């Protein structure tokens, strides 16, 4: 086999994340409605007909939801530190510009 070529596969592989009905058959589907959810990475899908099927679809998992063990104290401390450094830098810059103007 040459480098960079894909070996021959007689069947096309099915991506398991592309199936939104958990491999359950939906018969006599009359329509499908979709709508956005409150999160950027989530859409809501409703299929109706003989049965109703409702699910959430996330293309890249849930990238815009914080984990339960997220460290709020650390991120708050970093944000406060950056704010203090910004104010201090502005004061020093103004003082330096004033001293340059008097030279």
mmCIF file of N, CA and C in Angstrom:
data_model
loop_
_atom_site.group_PDB
_atom_site.id
_atom_site.type_symbol
_atom_site.label_atom_id
_atom_site.label_comp_id
_atom_site.label_asym_id
_atom_site.label_seq_id
_atom_site.Cartn_x
_atom_site.Cartn_y
_atom_site.Cartn_z
ATOM 1 N N UNK A 1 0.844 -1.187 0.000
ATOM 2 C CA UNK A 1 0.000 0.000 0.000
ATOM 3 C C UNK A 1 0.889 1.249 0.000
ATOM 4 N N UNK A 2 0.565 2.178 -0.879
ATOM 5 C CA UNK A 2 1.311 3.427 -0.927
ATOM 6 C C UNK A 2 0.915 4.307 0.255
ATOM 7 N N UNK A 3 1.843 5.148 0.658
ATOM 8 C CA UNK A 3 1.552 6.026 1.776
ATOM 9 C C UNK A 3 0.522 7.073 1.400
ATOM 10 N N UNK A 4 -0.356 7.359 2.309
ATOM 11 C CA UNK A 4 -1.360 8.386 2.096
ATOM 12 C C UNK A 4 -2.629 7.902 1.425
ATOM 13 N N UNK A 5 -2.663 6.659 0.961
ATOM 14 C CA UNK A 5 -3.879 6.153 0.330
ATOM 15 C C UNK A 5 -4.708 5.380 1.347
ATOM 16 N N UNK A 6 -5.999 5.467 1.200
ATOM 17 C CA UNK A 6 -6.920 4.781 2.096
ATOM 18 C C UNK A 6 -7.155 3.375 1.563
ATOM 19 N N UNK A 7 -7.113 2.357 2.422
ATOM 20 C CA UNK A 7 -7.354 1.006 1.930
ATOM 21 C C UNK A 7 -8.800 0.840 1.469
ATOM 22 N N UNK A 8 -9.007 -0.113 0.563
ATOM 23 C CA UNK A 8 -10.331 -0.365 0.010
ATOM 24 C C UNK A 8 -11.258 -0.918 1.084
ATOM 25 N N UNK A 9 -12.459 -0.329 1.186
ATOM 26 C CA UNK A 9 -13.497 -0.806 2.098
ATOM 27 C C UNK A 9 -14.747 -1.006 1.248
ATOM 28 N N UNK A 10 -15.322 -2.220 1.213
ATOM 29 C CA UNK A 10 -16.470 -2.461 0.338
ATOM 30 C C UNK A 10 -17.743 -1.729 0.781
ATOM 31 N N UNK A 11 -17.870 -1.388 2.082
ATOM 32 C CA UNK A 11 -19.045 -0.652 2.558
ATOM 33 C C UNK A 11 -18.612 0.716 3.068
ATOM 34 N N UNK A 12 -19.513 1.662 2.963
ATOM 35 C CA UNK A 12 -19.232 2.979 3.529
ATOM 36 C C UNK A 12 -19.542 2.940 5.015
ATOM 37 N N UNK A 13 -18.625 3.397 5.862
ATOM 38 C CA UNK A 13 -18.900 3.394 7.296
ATOM 39 C C UNK A 13 -19.934 4.471 7.643
ATOM 40 N N UNK A 14 -20.802 4.148 8.587
ATOM 41 C CA UNK A 14 -21.824 5.087 9.042
ATOM 42 C C UNK A 14 -21.341 5.709 10.338
ATOM 43 N N UNK A 15 -21.314 7.019 10.358
ATOM 44 C CA UNK A 15 -20.918 7.733 11.563
ATOM 45 C C UNK A 15 -22.041 7.609 12.587
ATOM 46 N N UNK A 16 -21.755 7.039 13.747
ATOM 47 C CA UNK A 16 -22.785 6.818 14.763
ATOM 48 C C UNK A 16 -23.347 8.127 15.310
ATOM 49 N N UNK A 17 -22.556 9.196 15.276
ATOM 50 C CA UNK A 17 -23.048 10.484 15.776
ATOM 51 C C UNK A 17 -23.991 11.160 14.787
ATOM 52 N N UNK A 18 -24.068 10.665 13.553
ATOM 53 C CA UNK A 18 -24.948 11.260 12.547
ATOM 54 C C UNK A 18 -26.366 10.703 12.625
ATOM 55 N N UNK A 19 -26.582 9.661 13.410
ATOM 56 C CA UNK A 19 -27.915 9.067 13.552
ATOM 57 C C UNK A 19 -28.561 9.675 14.786
ATOM 58 N N UNK A 20 -29.665 10.382 14.614
ATOM 59 C CA UNK A 20 -30.263 11.078 15.752
ATOM 60 C C UNK A 20 -31.421 10.325 16.382
ATOM 61 N N UNK A 21 -31.830 9.184 15.836
ATOM 62 C CA UNK A 21 -32.953 8.456 16.425
ATOM 63 C C UNK A 21 -32.503 7.221 17.193
ATOM 64 N N UNK A 22 -31.234 7.149 17.561
ATOM 65 C CA UNK A 22 -30.689 6.049 18.358
ATOM 66 C C UNK A 22 -30.980 4.693 17.727
ATOM 67 N N UNK A 23 -30.966 4.635 16.401
ATOM 68 C CA UNK A 23 -31.179 3.420 15.629
ATOM 69 C C UNK A 23 -32.560 2.800 15.880
ATOM 70 N N UNK A 24 -33.551 3.619 16.156
ATOM 71 C CA UNK A 24 -34.932 3.155 16.274
ATOM 72 C C UNK A 24 -35.652 3.562 14.993
ATOM 73 N N UNK A 25 -36.465 2.668 14.464
ATOM 74 C CA UNK A 25 -37.166 2.961 13.211
ATOM 75 C C UNK A 25 -38.338 3.903 13.462
ATOM 76 N N UNK A 26 -38.486 4.885 12.585
ATOM 77 C CA UNK A 26 -39.609 5.827 12.638
ATOM 78 C C UNK A 26 -40.438 5.598 11.376
ATOM 79 N N UNK A 27 -41.674 5.162 11.553
ATOM 80 C CA UNK A 27 -42.526 4.825 10.413
ATOM 81 C C UNK A 27 -43.518 5.935 10.126
ATOM 82 N N UNK A 28 -43.866 6.089 8.849
ATOM 83 C CA UNK A 28 -44.902 7.011 8.386
ATOM 84 C C UNK A 28 -44.656 8.437 8.899
ATOM 85 N N UNK A 29 -43.469 8.935 8.669
ATOM 86 C CA UNK A 29 -43.111 10.285 9.115
ATOM 87 C C UNK A 29 -43.825 11.296 8.223
ATOM 88 N N UNK A 30 -44.631 12.152 8.831
ATOM 89 C CA UNK A 30 -45.362 13.188 8.097
ATOM 90 C C UNK A 30 -44.542 14.466 7.930
ATOM 91 N N UNK A 31 -43.721 14.763 8.924
ATOM 92 C CA UNK A 31 -42.928 15.984 8.836
ATOM 93 C C UNK A 31 -41.869 16.053 9.915
ATOM 94 N N UNK A 32 -40.924 16.938 9.703
ATOM 95 C CA UNK A 32 -39.839 17.161 10.660
ATOM 96 C C UNK A 32 -39.718 18.668 10.858
ATOM 97 N N UNK A 33 -39.718 19.084 12.121
ATOM 98 C CA UNK A 33 -39.539 20.497 12.459
ATOM 99 C C UNK A 33 -38.279 20.640 13.301
ATOM 100 N N UNK A 34 -37.516 21.678 13.012
ATOM 101 C CA UNK A 34 -36.319 21.977 13.791
ATOM 102 C C UNK A 34 -36.398 23.406 14.290
ATOM 103 N N UNK A 35 -35.723 23.656 15.411
ATOM 104 C CA UNK A 35 -35.648 25.014 15.927
ATOM 105 C C UNK A 35 -34.372 25.150 16.742
ATOM 106 N N UNK A 36 -33.863 26.366 16.857
ATOM 107 C CA UNK A 36 -32.661 26.562 17.664
ATOM 108 C C UNK A 36 -32.997 26.482 19.148
ATOM 109 N N UNK A 37 -32.034 26.074 19.931
ATOM 110 C CA UNK A 37 -32.194 26.053 21.384
ATOM 111 C C UNK A 37 -31.512 27.287 21.963
ATOM 112 N N UNK A 38 -31.539 27.423 23.262
ATOM 113 C CA UNK A 38 -30.902 28.568 23.907
ATOM 114 C C UNK A 38 -29.390 28.519 23.831
ATOM 115 N N UNK A 39 -28.829 27.349 23.580
ATOM 116 C CA UNK A 39 -27.382 27.206 23.480
ATOM 117 C C UNK A 39 -26.963 27.238 22.023
ATOM 118 N N UNK A 40 -25.764 27.748 21.760
ATOM 119 C CA UNK A 40 -25.300 27.847 20.376
ATOM 120 C C UNK A 40 -25.124 26.496 19.719
ATOM 121 N N UNK A 41 -24.689 25.500 20.475
ATOM 122 C CA UNK A 41 -24.335 24.222 19.872
ATOM 123 C C UNK A 41 -25.491 23.231 19.834
ATOM 124 N N UNK A 42 -26.709 23.665 20.109
ATOM 125 C CA UNK A 42 -27.823 22.723 20.221
ATOM 126 C C UNK A 42 -28.984 23.144 19.328
ATOM 127 N N UNK A 43 -29.565 22.173 18.648
ATOM 128 C CA UNK A 43 -30.805 22.365 17.894
ATOM 129 C C UNK A 43 -31.817 21.344 18.390
ATOM 130 N N UNK A 44 -33.084 21.675 18.277
ATOM 131 C CA UNK A 44 -34.157 20.776 18.685
ATOM 132 C C UNK A 44 -34.830 20.224 17.436
ATOM 133 N N UNK A 45 -35.086 18.921 17.411
ATOM 134 C CA UNK A 45 -35.677 18.262 16.254
ATOM 135 C C UNK A 45 -36.918 17.504 16.701
ATOM 136 N N UNK A 46 -38.036 17.728 16.006
ATOM 137 C CA UNK A 46 -39.288 17.023 16.279
ATOM 138 C C UNK A 46 -39.731 16.349 14.991
ATOM 139 N N UNK A 47 -39.961 15.045 15.076
ATOM 140 C CA UNK A 47 -40.482 14.280 13.951
ATOM 141 C C UNK A 47 -41.872 13.796 14.344
ATOM 142 N N UNK A 48 -42.844 13.972 13.453
ATOM 143 C CA UNK A 48 -44.202 13.555 13.782
ATOM 144 C C UNK A 48 -44.808 12.770 12.630
ATOM 145 N N UNK A 49 -45.790 12.007 12.946
ATOM 146 C CA UNK A 49 -46.474 11.136 11.991
ATOM 147 C C UNK A 49 -47.194 10.069 12.793
ATOM 148 N N UNK A 50 -46.859 8.814 12.584
ATOM 149 C CA UNK A 50 -47.428 7.736 13.374
ATOM 150 C C UNK A 50 -47.004 7.862 14.833
ATOM 151 N N UNK A 51 -45.765 8.253 15.064
ATOM 152 C CA UNK A 51 -45.236 8.495 16.409
ATOM 153 C C UNK A 51 -44.659 9.902 16.480
ATOM 154 N N UNK A 52 -44.444 10.374 17.693
ATOM 155 C CA UNK A 52 -43.717 11.620 17.926
ATOM 156 C C UNK A 52 -42.319 11.263 18.397
ATOM 157 N N UNK A 53 -41.332 11.943 17.836
ATOM 158 C CA UNK A 53 -39.956 11.735 18.275
ATOM 159 C C UNK A 53 -39.313 13.105 18.410
ATOM 160 N N UNK A 54 -38.769 13.384 19.593
ATOM 161 C CA UNK A 54 -38.158 14.675 19.881
ATOM 162 C C UNK A 54 -36.771 14.432 20.448
ATOM 163 N N UNK A 55 -35.789 15.180 19.959
ATOM 164 C CA UNK A 55 -34.420 15.041 20.467
ATOM 165 C C UNK A 55 -33.644 16.342 20.297
ATOM 166 N N UNK A 56 -32.533 16.416 20.996
ATOM 167 C CA UNK A 56 -31.591 17.517 20.842
ATOM 168 C C UNK A 56 -30.444 17.039 19.966
ATOM 169 N N UNK A 57 -29.948 17.907 19.112
ATOM 170 C CA UNK A 57 -28.830 17.568 18.230
ATOM 171 C C UNK A 57 -27.692 18.535 18.519
ATOM 172 N N UNK A 58 -26.494 17.978 18.748
ATOM 173 C CA UNK A 58 -25.312 18.790 19.006
ATOM 174 C C UNK A 58 -24.209 18.320 18.070
ATOM 175 N N UNK A 59 -23.772 19.158 17.126
ATOM 176 C CA UNK A 59 -22.771 18.726 16.154
ATOM 177 C C UNK A 59 -21.394 18.484 16.755
ATOM 178 N N UNK A 60 -21.026 19.252 17.763
ATOM 179 C CA UNK A 60 -19.693 19.113 18.355
ATOM 180 C C UNK A 60 -19.787 18.894 19.851
ATOM 181 N N UNK A 61 -20.668 18.040 20.247
ATOM 182 C CA UNK A 61 -20.954 17.815 21.660
ATOM 183 C C UNK A 61 -21.411 19.144 22.257
ATOM 184 N N UNK A 62 -21.290 19.332 23.538
ATOM 185 C CA UNK A 62 -21.770 20.583 24.147
ATOM 186 C C UNK A 62 -20.568 21.448 24.512
ATOM 187 N N UNK A 63 -20.020 22.158 23.519
ATOM 188 C CA UNK A 63 -18.820 22.945 23.756
ATOM 189 C C UNK A 63 -19.099 24.254 24.479
ATOM 190 N N UNK A 64 -20.328 24.715 24.526
ATOM 191 C CA UNK A 64 -20.612 26.001 25.145
ATOM 192 C C UNK A 64 -21.281 25.881 26.511
ATOM 193 N N UNK A 65 -21.117 24.743 27.177
ATOM 194 C CA UNK A 65 -21.653 24.534 28.515
ATOM 195 C C UNK A 65 -20.480 24.274 29.451
ATOM 196 N N UNK A 66 -20.476 24.974 30.584
ATOM 197 C CA UNK A 66 -19.401 24.783 31.550
ATOM 198 C C UNK A 66 -19.571 23.463 32.283
ATOM 199 N N UNK A 67 -18.467 22.833 32.617
ATOM 200 C CA UNK A 67 -18.506 21.584 33.376
ATOM 201 C C UNK A 67 -18.883 21.884 34.815
ATOM 202 N N UNK A 68 -19.347 20.864 35.519
ATOM 203 C CA UNK A 68 -19.776 21.063 36.904
ATOM 204 C C UNK A 68 -18.621 21.451 37.815
ATOM 205 N N UNK A 69 -17.404 21.011 37.508
ATOM 206 C CA UNK A 69 -16.261 21.318 38.362
ATOM 207 C C UNK A 69 -15.496 22.556 37.893
ATOM 208 N N UNK A 70 -16.159 23.423 37.141
ATOM 209 C CA UNK A 70 -15.515 24.646 36.645
ATOM 210 C C UNK A 70 -15.120 25.523 37.826
ATOM 211 N N UNK A 71 -13.909 26.064 37.807
ATOM 212 C CA UNK A 71 -13.371 26.844 38.915
ATOM 213 C C UNK A 71 -13.733 28.327 38.743
ATOM 214 N N UNK A 72 -14.880 28.715 39.284
ATOM 215 C CA UNK A 72 -15.350 30.097 39.178
ATOM 216 C C UNK A 72 -14.438 31.054 39.942
ATOM 217 N N UNK A 73 -13.921 30.625 41.096
ATOM 218 C CA UNK A 73 -13.057 31.492 41.888
ATOM 219 C C UNK A 73 -11.796 31.850 41.108
ATOM 220 N N UNK A 74 -11.177 30.864 40.459
ATOM 221 C CA UNK A 74 -9.940 31.114 39.712
ATOM 222 C C UNK A 74 -10.173 32.072 38.555
ATOM 223 N N UNK A 75 -11.236 31.865 37.787
ATOM 224 C CA UNK A 75 -11.488 32.737 36.641
ATOM 225 C C UNK A 75 -11.845 34.151 37.107
ATOM 226 N N UNK A 76 -12.527 34.255 38.246
ATOM 227 C CA UNK A 76 -12.842 35.579 38.799
ATOM 228 C C UNK A 76 -11.571 36.280 39.264
ATOM 229 N N UNK A 77 -10.661 35.539 39.899
ATOM 230 C CA UNK A 77 -9.401 36.127 40.359
ATOM 231 C C UNK A 77 -8.555 36.592 39.184
ATOM 232 N N UNK A 78 -8.497 35.806 38.112
ATOM 233 C CA UNK A 78 -7.737 36.204 36.926
ATOM 234 C C UNK A 78 -8.344 37.453 36.299
ATOM 235 N N UNK A 79 -9.660 37.501 36.202
ATOM 236 C CA UNK A 79 -10.328 38.662 35.623
ATOM 237 C C UNK A 79 -10.093 39.911 36.468
ATOM 238 N N UNK A 80 -10.185 39.779 37.785
ATOM 239 C CA UNK A 80 -9.930 40.908 38.677
ATOM 240 C C UNK A 80 -8.476 41.359 38.557
ATOM 241 N N UNK A 81 -7.539 40.401 38.489
ATOM 242 C CA UNK A 81 -6.126 40.736 38.327
ATOM 243 C C UNK A 81 -5.866 41.485 37.030
ATOM 244 N N UNK A 82 -6.481 41.052 35.949
ATOM 245 C CA UNK A 82 -6.305 41.743 34.668
ATOM 246 C C UNK A 82 -6.883 43.156 34.721
ATOM 247 N N UNK A 83 -7.992 43.328 35.407
ATOM 248 C CA UNK A 83 -8.593 44.651 35.551
ATOM 249 C C UNK A 83 -7.660 45.575 36.331
ATOM 250 N N UNK A 84 -7.087 45.072 37.435
ATOM 251 C CA UNK A 84 -6.175 45.884 38.257
ATOM 252 C C UNK A 84 -4.926 46.240 37.451
ATOM 253 N N UNK A 85 -4.372 45.291 36.720
ATOM 254 C CA UNK A 85 -3.184 45.557 35.903
ATOM 255 C C UNK A 85 -3.499 46.578 34.811
ATOM 256 N N UNK A 86 -4.680 46.514 34.227
ATOM 257 C CA UNK A 86 -5.066 47.485 33.196
ATOM 258 C C UNK A 86 -5.139 48.890 33.763
ATOM 259 N N UNK A 87 -5.769 49.040 34.919
ATOM 260 C CA UNK A 87 -5.872 50.366 35.561
ATOM 261 C C UNK A 87 -4.483 50.883 35.927
ATOM 262 N N UNK A 88 -3.641 50.010 36.506
ATOM 263 C CA UNK A 88 -2.290 50.435 36.893
ATOM 264 C C UNK A 88 -1.476 50.842 35.666
ATOM 265 N N UNK A 89 -1.595 50.099 34.584
ATOM 266 C CA UNK A 89 -0.863 50.420 33.361
ATOM 267 C C UNK A 89 -1.325 51.749 32.774
ATOM 268 N N UNK A 90 -2.620 52.023 32.822
ATOM 269 C CA UNK A 90 -3.128 53.310 32.332
ATOM 270 C C UNK A 90 -2.573 54.459 33.162
ATOM 271 N N UNK A 91 -2.530 54.294 34.484
ATOM 272 C CA UNK A 91 -2.009 55.362 35.361
ATOM 273 C C UNK A 91 -0.525 55.596 35.071
ATOM 274 N N UNK A 92 0.245 54.498 34.970
ATOM 275 C CA UNK A 92 1.678 54.652 34.689
ATOM 276 C C UNK A 92 1.917 55.275 33.322
ATOM 277 N N UNK A 93 1.121 54.918 32.336
ATOM 278 C CA UNK A 93 1.270 55.475 31.000
ATOM 279 C C UNK A 93 0.953 56.969 30.998
ATOM 280 N N UNK A 94 -0.086 57.351 31.713
ATOM 281 C CA UNK A 94 -0.432 58.779 31.784
ATOM 282 C C UNK A 94 0.665 59.566 32.499
ATOM 283 N N UNK A 95 1.204 58.993 33.579
ATOM 284 C CA UNK A 95 2.274 59.668 34.320
ATOM 285 C C UNK A 95 3.523 59.802 33.452
ATOM 286 N N UNK A 96 3.852 58.750 32.680
ATOM 287 C CA UNK A 96 5.028 58.787 31.806
ATOM 288 C C UNK A 96 4.842 59.800 30.676
ATOM 289 N N UNK A 97 3.636 59.860 30.107
ATOM 290 C CA UNK A 97 3.371 60.835 29.040
ATOM 291 C C UNK A 97 3.478 62.257 29.573
ATOM 292 N N UNK A 98 3.036 62.485 30.792
ATOM 293 C CA UNK A 98 3.137 63.823 31.390
ATOM 294 C C UNK A 98 4.592 64.198 31.635
ATOM 295 N N UNK A 99 5.395 63.239 32.132
ATOM 296 C CA UNK A 99 6.805 63.557 32.377
ATOM 297 C C UNK A 99 7.552 63.803 31.060
ATOM 298 N N UNK A 100 7.173 63.103 29.980
ATOM 299 C CA UNK A 100 7.790 63.348 28.666
ATOM 300 C C UNK A 100 7.394 64.723 28.128
ATOM 301 N N UNK A 101 6.179 65.150 28.418
ATOM 302 C CA UNK A 101 5.715 66.445 27.914
ATOM 303 C C UNK A 101 6.476 67.597 28.589
ATOM 304 N N UNK A 102 6.921 67.389 29.835
ATOM 305 C CA UNK A 102 7.643 68.445 30.552
ATOM 306 C C UNK A 102 9.119 68.483 30.195
ATOM 307 N N UNK A 103 9.628 67.519 29.471
ATOM 308 C CA UNK A 103 11.047 67.507 29.111
ATOM 309 C C UNK A 103 11.316 68.350 27.917
#
